PDB file of C-alpha atoms in Angstrom:
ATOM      1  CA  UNK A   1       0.196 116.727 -22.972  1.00 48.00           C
ATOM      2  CA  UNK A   2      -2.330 119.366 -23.077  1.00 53.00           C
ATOM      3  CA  UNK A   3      -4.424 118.330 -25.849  1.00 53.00           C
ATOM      4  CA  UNK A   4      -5.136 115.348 -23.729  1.00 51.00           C
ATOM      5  CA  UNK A   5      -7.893 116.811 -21.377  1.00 55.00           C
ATOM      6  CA  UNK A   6      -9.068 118.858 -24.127  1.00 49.00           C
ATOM      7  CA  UNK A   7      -9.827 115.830 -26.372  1.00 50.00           C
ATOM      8  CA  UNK A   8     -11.395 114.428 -23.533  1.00 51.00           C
ATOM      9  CA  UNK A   9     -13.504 117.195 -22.248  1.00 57.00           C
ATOM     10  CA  UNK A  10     -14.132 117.583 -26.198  1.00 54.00           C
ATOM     11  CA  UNK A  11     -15.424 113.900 -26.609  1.00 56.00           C
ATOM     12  CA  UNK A  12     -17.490 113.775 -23.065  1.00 59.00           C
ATOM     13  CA  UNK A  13     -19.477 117.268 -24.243  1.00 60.00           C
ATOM     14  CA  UNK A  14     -20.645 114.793 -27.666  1.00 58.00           C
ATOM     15  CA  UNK A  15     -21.357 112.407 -26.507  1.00 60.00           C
ATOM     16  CA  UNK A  16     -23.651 114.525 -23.908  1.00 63.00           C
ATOM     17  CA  UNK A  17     -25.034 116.471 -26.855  1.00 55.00           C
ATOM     18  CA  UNK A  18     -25.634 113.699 -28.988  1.00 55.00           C
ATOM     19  CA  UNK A  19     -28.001 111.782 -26.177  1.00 55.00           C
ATOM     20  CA  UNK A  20     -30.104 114.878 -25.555  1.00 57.00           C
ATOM     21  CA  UNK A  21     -30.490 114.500 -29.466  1.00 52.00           C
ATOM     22  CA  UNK A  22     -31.404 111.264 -29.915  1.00 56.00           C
ATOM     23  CA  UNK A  23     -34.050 111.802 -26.986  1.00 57.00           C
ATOM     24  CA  UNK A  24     -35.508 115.263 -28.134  1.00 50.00           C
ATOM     25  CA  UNK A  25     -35.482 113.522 -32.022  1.00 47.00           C
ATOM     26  CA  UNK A  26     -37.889 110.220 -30.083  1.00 49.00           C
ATOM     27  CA  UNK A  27     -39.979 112.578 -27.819  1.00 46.00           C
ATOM     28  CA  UNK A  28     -40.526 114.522 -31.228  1.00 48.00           C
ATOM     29  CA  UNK A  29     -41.549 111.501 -33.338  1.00 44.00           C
ATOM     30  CA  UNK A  30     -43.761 110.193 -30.086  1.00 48.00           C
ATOM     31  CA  UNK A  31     -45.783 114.213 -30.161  1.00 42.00           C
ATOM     32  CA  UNK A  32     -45.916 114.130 -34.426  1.00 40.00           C
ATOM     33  CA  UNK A  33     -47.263 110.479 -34.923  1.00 44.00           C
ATOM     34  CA  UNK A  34     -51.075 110.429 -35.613  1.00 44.00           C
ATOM     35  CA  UNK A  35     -52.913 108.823 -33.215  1.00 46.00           C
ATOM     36  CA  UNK A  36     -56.251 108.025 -32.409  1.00 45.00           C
ATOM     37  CA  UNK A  37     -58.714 109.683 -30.669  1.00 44.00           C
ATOM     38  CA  UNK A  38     -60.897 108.238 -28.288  1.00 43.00           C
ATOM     39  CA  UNK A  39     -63.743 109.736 -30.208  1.00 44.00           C
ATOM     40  CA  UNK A  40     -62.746 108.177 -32.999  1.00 44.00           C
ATOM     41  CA  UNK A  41     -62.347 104.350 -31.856  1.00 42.00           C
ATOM     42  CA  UNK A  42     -66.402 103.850 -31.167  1.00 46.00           C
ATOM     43  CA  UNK A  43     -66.801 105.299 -35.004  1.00 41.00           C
ATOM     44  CA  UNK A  44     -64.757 102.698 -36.091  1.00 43.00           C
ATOM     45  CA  UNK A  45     -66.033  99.793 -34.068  1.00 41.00           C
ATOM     46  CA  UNK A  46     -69.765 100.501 -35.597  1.00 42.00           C
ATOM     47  CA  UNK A  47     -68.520 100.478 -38.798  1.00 43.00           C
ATOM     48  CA  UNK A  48     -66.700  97.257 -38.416  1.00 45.00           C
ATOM     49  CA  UNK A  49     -69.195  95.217 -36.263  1.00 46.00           C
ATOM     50  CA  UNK A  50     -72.796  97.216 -36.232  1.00 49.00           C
ATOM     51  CA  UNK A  51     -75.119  96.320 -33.653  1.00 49.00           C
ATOM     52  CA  UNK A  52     -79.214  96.673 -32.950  1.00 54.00           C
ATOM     53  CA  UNK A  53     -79.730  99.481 -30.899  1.00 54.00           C
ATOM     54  CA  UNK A  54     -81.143  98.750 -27.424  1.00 52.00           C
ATOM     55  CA  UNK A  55     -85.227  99.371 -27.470  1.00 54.00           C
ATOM     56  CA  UNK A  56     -86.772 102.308 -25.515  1.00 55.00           C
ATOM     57  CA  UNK A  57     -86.047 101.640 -21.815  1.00 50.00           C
ATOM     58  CA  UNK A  58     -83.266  98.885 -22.142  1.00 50.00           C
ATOM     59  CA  UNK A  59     -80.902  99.357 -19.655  1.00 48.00           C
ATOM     60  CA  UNK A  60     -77.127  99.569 -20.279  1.00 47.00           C
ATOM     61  CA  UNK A  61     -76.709  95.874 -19.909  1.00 51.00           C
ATOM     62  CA  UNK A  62     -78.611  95.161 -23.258  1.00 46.00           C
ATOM     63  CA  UNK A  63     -77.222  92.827 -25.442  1.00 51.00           C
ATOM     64  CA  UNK A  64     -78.578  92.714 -28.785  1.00 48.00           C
ATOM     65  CA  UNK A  65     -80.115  89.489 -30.273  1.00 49.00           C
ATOM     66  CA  UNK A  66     -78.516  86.953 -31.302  1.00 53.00           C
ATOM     67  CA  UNK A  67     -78.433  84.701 -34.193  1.00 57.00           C
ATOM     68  CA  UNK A  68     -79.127  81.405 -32.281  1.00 63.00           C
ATOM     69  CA  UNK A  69     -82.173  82.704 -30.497  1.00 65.00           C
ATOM     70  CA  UNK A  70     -83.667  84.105 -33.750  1.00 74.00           C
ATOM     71  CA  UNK A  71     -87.400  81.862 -33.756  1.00 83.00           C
ATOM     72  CA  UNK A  72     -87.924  79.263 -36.375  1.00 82.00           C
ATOM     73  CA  UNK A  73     -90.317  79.754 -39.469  1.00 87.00           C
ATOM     74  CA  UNK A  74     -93.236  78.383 -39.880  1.00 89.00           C
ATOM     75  CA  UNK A  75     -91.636  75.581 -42.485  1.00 89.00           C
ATOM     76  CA  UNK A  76     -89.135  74.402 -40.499  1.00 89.00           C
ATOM     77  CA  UNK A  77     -91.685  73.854 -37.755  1.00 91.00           C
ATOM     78  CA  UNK A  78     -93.884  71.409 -40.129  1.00 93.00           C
ATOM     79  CA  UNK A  79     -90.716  70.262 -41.350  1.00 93.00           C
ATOM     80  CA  UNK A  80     -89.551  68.982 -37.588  1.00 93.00           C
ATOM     81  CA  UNK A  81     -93.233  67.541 -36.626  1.00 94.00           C
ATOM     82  CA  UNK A  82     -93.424  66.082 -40.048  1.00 94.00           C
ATOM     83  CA  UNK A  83     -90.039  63.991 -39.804  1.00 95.00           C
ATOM     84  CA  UNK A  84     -90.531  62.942 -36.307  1.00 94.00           C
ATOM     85  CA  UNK A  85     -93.612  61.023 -37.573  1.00 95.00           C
ATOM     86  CA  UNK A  86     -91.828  59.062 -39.827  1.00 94.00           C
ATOM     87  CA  UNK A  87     -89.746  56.847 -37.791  1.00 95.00           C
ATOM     88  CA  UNK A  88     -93.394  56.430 -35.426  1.00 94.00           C
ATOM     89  CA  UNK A  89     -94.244  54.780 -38.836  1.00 94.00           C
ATOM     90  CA  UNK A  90     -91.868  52.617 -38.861  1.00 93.00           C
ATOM     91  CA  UNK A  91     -92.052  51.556 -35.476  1.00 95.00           C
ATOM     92  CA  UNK A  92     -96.149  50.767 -36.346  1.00 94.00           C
ATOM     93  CA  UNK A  93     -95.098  48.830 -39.801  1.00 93.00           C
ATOM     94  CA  UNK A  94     -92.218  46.744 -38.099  1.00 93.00           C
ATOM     95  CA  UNK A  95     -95.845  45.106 -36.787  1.00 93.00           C
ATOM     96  CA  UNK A  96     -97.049  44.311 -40.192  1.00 91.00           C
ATOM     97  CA  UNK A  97     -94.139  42.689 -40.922  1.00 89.00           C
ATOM     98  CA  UNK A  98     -92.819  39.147 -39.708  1.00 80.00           C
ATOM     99  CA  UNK A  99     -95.300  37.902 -38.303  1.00 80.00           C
ATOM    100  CA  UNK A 100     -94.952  39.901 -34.820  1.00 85.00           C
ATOM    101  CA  UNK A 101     -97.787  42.182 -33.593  1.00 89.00           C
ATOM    102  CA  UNK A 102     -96.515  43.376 -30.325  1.00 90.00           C
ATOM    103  CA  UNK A 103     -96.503  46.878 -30.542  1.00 93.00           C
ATOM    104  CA  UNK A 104     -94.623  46.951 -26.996  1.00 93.00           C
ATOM    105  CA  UNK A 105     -92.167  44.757 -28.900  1.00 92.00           C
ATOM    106  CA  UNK A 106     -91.104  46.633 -31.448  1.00 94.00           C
ATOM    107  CA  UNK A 107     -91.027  49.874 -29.967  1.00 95.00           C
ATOM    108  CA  UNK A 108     -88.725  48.529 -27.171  1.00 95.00           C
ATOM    109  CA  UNK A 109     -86.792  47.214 -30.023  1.00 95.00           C
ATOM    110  CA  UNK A 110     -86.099  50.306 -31.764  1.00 96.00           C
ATOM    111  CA  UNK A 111     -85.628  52.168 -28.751  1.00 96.00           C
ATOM    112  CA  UNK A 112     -82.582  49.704 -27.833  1.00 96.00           C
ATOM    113  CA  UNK A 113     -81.234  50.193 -31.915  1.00 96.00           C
ATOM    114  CA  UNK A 114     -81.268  54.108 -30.698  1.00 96.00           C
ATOM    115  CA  UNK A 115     -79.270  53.544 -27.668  1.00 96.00           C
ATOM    116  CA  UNK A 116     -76.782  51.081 -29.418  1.00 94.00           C
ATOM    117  CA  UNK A 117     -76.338  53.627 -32.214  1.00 94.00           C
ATOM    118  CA  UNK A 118     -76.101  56.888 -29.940  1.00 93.00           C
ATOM    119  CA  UNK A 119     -72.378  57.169 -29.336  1.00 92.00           C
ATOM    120  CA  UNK A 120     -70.870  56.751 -32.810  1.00 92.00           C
ATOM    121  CA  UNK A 121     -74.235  58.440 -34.290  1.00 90.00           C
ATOM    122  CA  UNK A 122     -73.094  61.584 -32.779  1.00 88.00           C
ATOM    123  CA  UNK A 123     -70.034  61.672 -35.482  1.00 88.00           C
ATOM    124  CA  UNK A 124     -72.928  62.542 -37.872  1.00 86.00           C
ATOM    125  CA  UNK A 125     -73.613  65.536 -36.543  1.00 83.00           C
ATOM    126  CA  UNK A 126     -70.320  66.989 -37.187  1.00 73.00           C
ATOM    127  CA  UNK A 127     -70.703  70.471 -39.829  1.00 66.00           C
ATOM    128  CA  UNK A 128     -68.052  72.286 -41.495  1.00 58.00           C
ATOM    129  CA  UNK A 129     -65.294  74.397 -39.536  1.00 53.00           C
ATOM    130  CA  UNK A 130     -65.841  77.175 -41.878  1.00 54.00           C
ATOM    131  CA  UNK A 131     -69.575  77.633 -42.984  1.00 52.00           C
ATOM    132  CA  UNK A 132     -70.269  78.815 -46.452  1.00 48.00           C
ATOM    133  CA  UNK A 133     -66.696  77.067 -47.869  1.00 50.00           C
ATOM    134  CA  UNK A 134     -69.097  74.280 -49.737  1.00 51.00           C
ATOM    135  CA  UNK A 135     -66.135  71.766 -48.457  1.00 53.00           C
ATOM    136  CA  UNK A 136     -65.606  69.769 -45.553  1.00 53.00           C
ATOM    137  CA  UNK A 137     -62.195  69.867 -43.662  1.00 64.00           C
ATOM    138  CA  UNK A 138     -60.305  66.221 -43.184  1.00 70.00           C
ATOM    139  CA  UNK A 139     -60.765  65.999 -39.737  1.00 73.00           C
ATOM    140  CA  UNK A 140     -64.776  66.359 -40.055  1.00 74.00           C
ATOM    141  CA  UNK A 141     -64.838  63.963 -43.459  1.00 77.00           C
ATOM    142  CA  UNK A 142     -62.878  61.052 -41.059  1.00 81.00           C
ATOM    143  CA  UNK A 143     -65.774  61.709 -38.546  1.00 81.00           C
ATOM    144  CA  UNK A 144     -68.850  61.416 -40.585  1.00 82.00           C
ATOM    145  CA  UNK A 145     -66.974  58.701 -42.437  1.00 86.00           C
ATOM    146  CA  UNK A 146     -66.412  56.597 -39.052  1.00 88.00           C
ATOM    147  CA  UNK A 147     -70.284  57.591 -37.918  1.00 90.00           C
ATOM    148  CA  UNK A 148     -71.662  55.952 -40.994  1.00 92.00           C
ATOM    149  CA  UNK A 149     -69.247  52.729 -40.737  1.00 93.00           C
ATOM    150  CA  UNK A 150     -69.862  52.522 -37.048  1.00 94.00           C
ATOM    151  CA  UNK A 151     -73.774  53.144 -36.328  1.00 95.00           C
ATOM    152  CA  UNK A 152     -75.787  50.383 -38.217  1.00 96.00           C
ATOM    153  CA  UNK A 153     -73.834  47.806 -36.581  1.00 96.00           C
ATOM    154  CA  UNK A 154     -73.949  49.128 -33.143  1.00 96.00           C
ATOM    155  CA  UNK A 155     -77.720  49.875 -33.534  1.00 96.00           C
ATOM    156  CA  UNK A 156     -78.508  46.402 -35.127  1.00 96.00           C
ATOM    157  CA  UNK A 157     -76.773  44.717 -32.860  1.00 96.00           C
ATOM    158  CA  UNK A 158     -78.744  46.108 -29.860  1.00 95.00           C
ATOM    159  CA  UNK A 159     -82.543  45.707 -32.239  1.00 96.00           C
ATOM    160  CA  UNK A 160     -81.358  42.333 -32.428  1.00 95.00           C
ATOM    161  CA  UNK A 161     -79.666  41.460 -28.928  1.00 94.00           C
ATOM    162  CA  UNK A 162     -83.299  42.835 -27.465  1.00 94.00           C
ATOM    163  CA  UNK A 163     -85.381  40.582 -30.054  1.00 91.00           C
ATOM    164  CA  UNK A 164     -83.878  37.421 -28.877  1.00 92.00           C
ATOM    165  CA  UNK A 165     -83.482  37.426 -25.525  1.00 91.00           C
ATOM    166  CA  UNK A 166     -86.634  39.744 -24.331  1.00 88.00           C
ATOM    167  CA  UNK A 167     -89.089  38.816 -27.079  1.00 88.00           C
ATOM    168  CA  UNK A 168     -88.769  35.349 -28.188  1.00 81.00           C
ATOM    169  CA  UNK A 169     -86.067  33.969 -31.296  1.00 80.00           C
ATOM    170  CA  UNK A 170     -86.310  34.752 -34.664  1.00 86.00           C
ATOM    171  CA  UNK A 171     -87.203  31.762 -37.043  1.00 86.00           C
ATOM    172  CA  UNK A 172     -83.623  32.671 -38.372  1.00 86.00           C
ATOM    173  CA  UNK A 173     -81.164  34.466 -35.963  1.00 90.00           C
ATOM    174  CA  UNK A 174     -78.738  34.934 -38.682  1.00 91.00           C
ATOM    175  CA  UNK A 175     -80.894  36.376 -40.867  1.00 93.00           C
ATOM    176  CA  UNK A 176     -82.917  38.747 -38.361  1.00 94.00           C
ATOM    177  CA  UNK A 177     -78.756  40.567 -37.566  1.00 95.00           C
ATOM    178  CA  UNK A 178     -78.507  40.700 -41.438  1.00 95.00           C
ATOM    179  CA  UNK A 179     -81.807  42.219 -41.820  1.00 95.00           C
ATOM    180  CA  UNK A 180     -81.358  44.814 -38.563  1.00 96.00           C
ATOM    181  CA  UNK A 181     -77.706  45.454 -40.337  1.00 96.00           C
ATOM    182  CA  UNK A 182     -79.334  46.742 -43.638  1.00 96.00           C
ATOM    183  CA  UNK A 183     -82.182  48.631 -42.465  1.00 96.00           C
ATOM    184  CA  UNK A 184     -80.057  49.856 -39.430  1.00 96.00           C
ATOM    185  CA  UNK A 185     -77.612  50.927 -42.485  1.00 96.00           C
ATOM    186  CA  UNK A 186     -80.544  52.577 -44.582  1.00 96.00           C
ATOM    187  CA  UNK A 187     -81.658  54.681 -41.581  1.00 96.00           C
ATOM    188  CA  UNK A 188     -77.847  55.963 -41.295  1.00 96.00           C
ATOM    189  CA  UNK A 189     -77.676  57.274 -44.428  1.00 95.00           C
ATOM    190  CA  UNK A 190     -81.841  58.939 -43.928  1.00 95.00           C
ATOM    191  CA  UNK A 191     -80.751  59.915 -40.617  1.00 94.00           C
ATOM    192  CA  UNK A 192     -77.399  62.287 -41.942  1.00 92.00           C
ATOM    193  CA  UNK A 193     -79.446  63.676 -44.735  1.00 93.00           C
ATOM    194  CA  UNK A 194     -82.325  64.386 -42.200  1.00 94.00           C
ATOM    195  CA  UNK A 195     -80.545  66.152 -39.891  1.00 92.00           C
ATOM    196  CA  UNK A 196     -78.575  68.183 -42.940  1.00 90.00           C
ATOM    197  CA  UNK A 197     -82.365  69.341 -44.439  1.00 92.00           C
ATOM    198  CA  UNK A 198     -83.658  70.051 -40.663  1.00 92.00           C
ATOM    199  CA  UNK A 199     -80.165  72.440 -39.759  1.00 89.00           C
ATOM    200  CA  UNK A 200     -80.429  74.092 -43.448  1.00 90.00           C
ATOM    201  CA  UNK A 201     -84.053  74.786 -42.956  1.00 90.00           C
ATOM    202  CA  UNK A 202     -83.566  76.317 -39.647  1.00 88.00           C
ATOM    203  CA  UNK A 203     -80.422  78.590 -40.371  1.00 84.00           C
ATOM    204  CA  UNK A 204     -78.910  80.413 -38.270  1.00 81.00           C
ATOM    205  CA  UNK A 205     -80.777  79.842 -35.525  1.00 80.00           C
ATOM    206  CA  UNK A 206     -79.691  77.149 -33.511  1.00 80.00           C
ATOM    207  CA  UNK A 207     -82.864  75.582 -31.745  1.00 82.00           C
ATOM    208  CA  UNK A 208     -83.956  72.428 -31.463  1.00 89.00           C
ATOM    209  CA  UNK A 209     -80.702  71.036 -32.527  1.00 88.00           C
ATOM    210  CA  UNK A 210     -81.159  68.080 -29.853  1.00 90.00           C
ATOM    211  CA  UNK A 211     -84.363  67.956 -31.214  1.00 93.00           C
ATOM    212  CA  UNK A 212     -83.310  67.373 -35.020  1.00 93.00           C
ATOM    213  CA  UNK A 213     -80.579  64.726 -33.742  1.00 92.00           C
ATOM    214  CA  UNK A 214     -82.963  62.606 -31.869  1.00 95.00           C
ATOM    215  CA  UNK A 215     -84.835  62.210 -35.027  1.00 95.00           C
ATOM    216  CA  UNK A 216     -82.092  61.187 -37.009  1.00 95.00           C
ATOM    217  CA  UNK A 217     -81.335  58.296 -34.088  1.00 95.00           C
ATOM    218  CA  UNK A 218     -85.262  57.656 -34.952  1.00 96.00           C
ATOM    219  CA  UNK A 219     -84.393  56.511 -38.284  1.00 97.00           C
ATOM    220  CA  UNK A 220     -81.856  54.533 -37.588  1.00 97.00           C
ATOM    221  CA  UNK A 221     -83.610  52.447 -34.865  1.00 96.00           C
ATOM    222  CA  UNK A 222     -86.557  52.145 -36.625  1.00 96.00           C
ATOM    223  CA  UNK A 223     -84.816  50.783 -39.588  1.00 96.00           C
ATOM    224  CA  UNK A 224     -83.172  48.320 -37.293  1.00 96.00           C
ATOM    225  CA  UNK A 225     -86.322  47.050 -35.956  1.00 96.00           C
ATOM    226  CA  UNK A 226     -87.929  47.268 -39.700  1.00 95.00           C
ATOM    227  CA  UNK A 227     -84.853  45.284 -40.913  1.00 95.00           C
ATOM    228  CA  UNK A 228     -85.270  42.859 -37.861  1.00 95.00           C
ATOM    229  CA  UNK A 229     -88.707  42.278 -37.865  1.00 94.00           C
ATOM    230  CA  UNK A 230     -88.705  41.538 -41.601  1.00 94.00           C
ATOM    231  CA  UNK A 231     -85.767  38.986 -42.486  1.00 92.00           C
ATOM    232  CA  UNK A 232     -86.492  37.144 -38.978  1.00 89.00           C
ATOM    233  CA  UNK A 233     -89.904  36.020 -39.700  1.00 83.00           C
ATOM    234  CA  UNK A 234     -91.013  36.521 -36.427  1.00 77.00           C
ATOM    235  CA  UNK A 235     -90.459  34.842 -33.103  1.00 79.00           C
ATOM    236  CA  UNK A 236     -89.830  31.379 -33.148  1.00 70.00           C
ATOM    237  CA  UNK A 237     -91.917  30.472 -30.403  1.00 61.00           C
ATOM    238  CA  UNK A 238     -95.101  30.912 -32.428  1.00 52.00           C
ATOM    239  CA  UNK A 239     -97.378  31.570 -29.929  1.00 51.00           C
ATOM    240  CA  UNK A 240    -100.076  33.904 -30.752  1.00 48.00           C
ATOM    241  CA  UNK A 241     -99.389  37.732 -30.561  1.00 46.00           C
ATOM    242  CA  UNK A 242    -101.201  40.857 -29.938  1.00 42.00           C
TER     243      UNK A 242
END
């Protein structure tokens, strides 16, 4: 019976012993693990992500410059101003074409092809999740897929809605959607390979991007009205033009 509180008194003074071990042995490994110093963490973060020291004067709420803001070059300006012209072109030479004259006419016309085509134009537009990987992810490829099905038709079919109420019928209706359908379909395809040159030619900076895609939509109601103007034959009410 009197090994009984000795066992006891034995097995309480362990398990005392053995917690005060198991905490000295973590405050220990908490004092000997390497850590880092605060001096060390702003070393670190220049290597990793190096910035442009502020100019003389700056004060501390500096942020460097970035990317987007960089200015264009001098090509990619002539290369904006010279593509913008182009669907102005077209706009004039839907005139010389069909037998209609009205400049008023064909202008309105395009601008109508542009509105018709804006919503499933801006599917075009869409660039890679992960510059540089030379591939397109699935999701982007069933976008620009969908903008090319979807835009000539929407953009012929407002050239052409425009043409024969506002502006007189076509000496062939059928022919004049047909027409707006192909050259609505040819300015698509200018109008996503347009925009790809333009963005290439003004990486990384990011201006004018509205810019670039309003040009595209150029080409794609000018080539609408082009189209239009050209398999209709002109209005049907043969009245003299100007």
């Amino acid at each position: 019976m009197s090994t009984l509180p000795f066992f006891l008194t034995a097995r309480a003074r362990m398990s005392r012993h053995l917690v005060l071990l198991s905490t000295w042995l973590l405050v220990g490994a908490g004092l000997v693990a390497p850590r880092e110093s605060r001096a060390d963490v702003p070393l670190r973060a220049s290597r990793l992500e190096p910035t442009t020291p502020p100019p003389l004067g700056a004060s501390s709420t500096y942020q460097p410059t970035r990317p987007e803001d960089a200015p264009l070059s001098t090509g990619a300006w002539v290369a904006h101003g010279g593509l913008a012209l182009l669907p102005l072109t077209g706009i004039w030479g839907a005139t010389r074409v069909g037998g209609d004259t009205r400049l008023g006419a064909t202008s309105a016309q395009t601008a109508t092809g542009m509105l018709g085509g804006y919503l499933p134009s801006r599917l075009l537009f869409f660039r890679p999740a992960t510059p540089g990987s030379g591939r397109f992810m699935d999701l982007e490829v069933a976008a620009v897929g969908g903008g090319l099905l979807l835009t000539p038709p929407l953009a012929a079919l407002g050239t052409w809605s425009l043409g024969e109420l506002a502006f007189g019928r076509s000496e062939d209706s059928a022919d004049a959607y047909v027409g707006a359908l192909a050259g609505a379909a040819a300015g698509t395809l200018l109008a996503a390979a347009v925009d790809g040159l333009l963005t290439k030619l003004s990486e990384p900076s990011t201006r004018l991007q509205a810019v670039r895609q309003l040009i595209a939509l150029a080409f794609v109601g000018s080539g609408a009205t082009l189209g239009y103007q050209w398999a209709g034959g002109g209005p049907r009410s043969h009245q003299p033009t100007r």
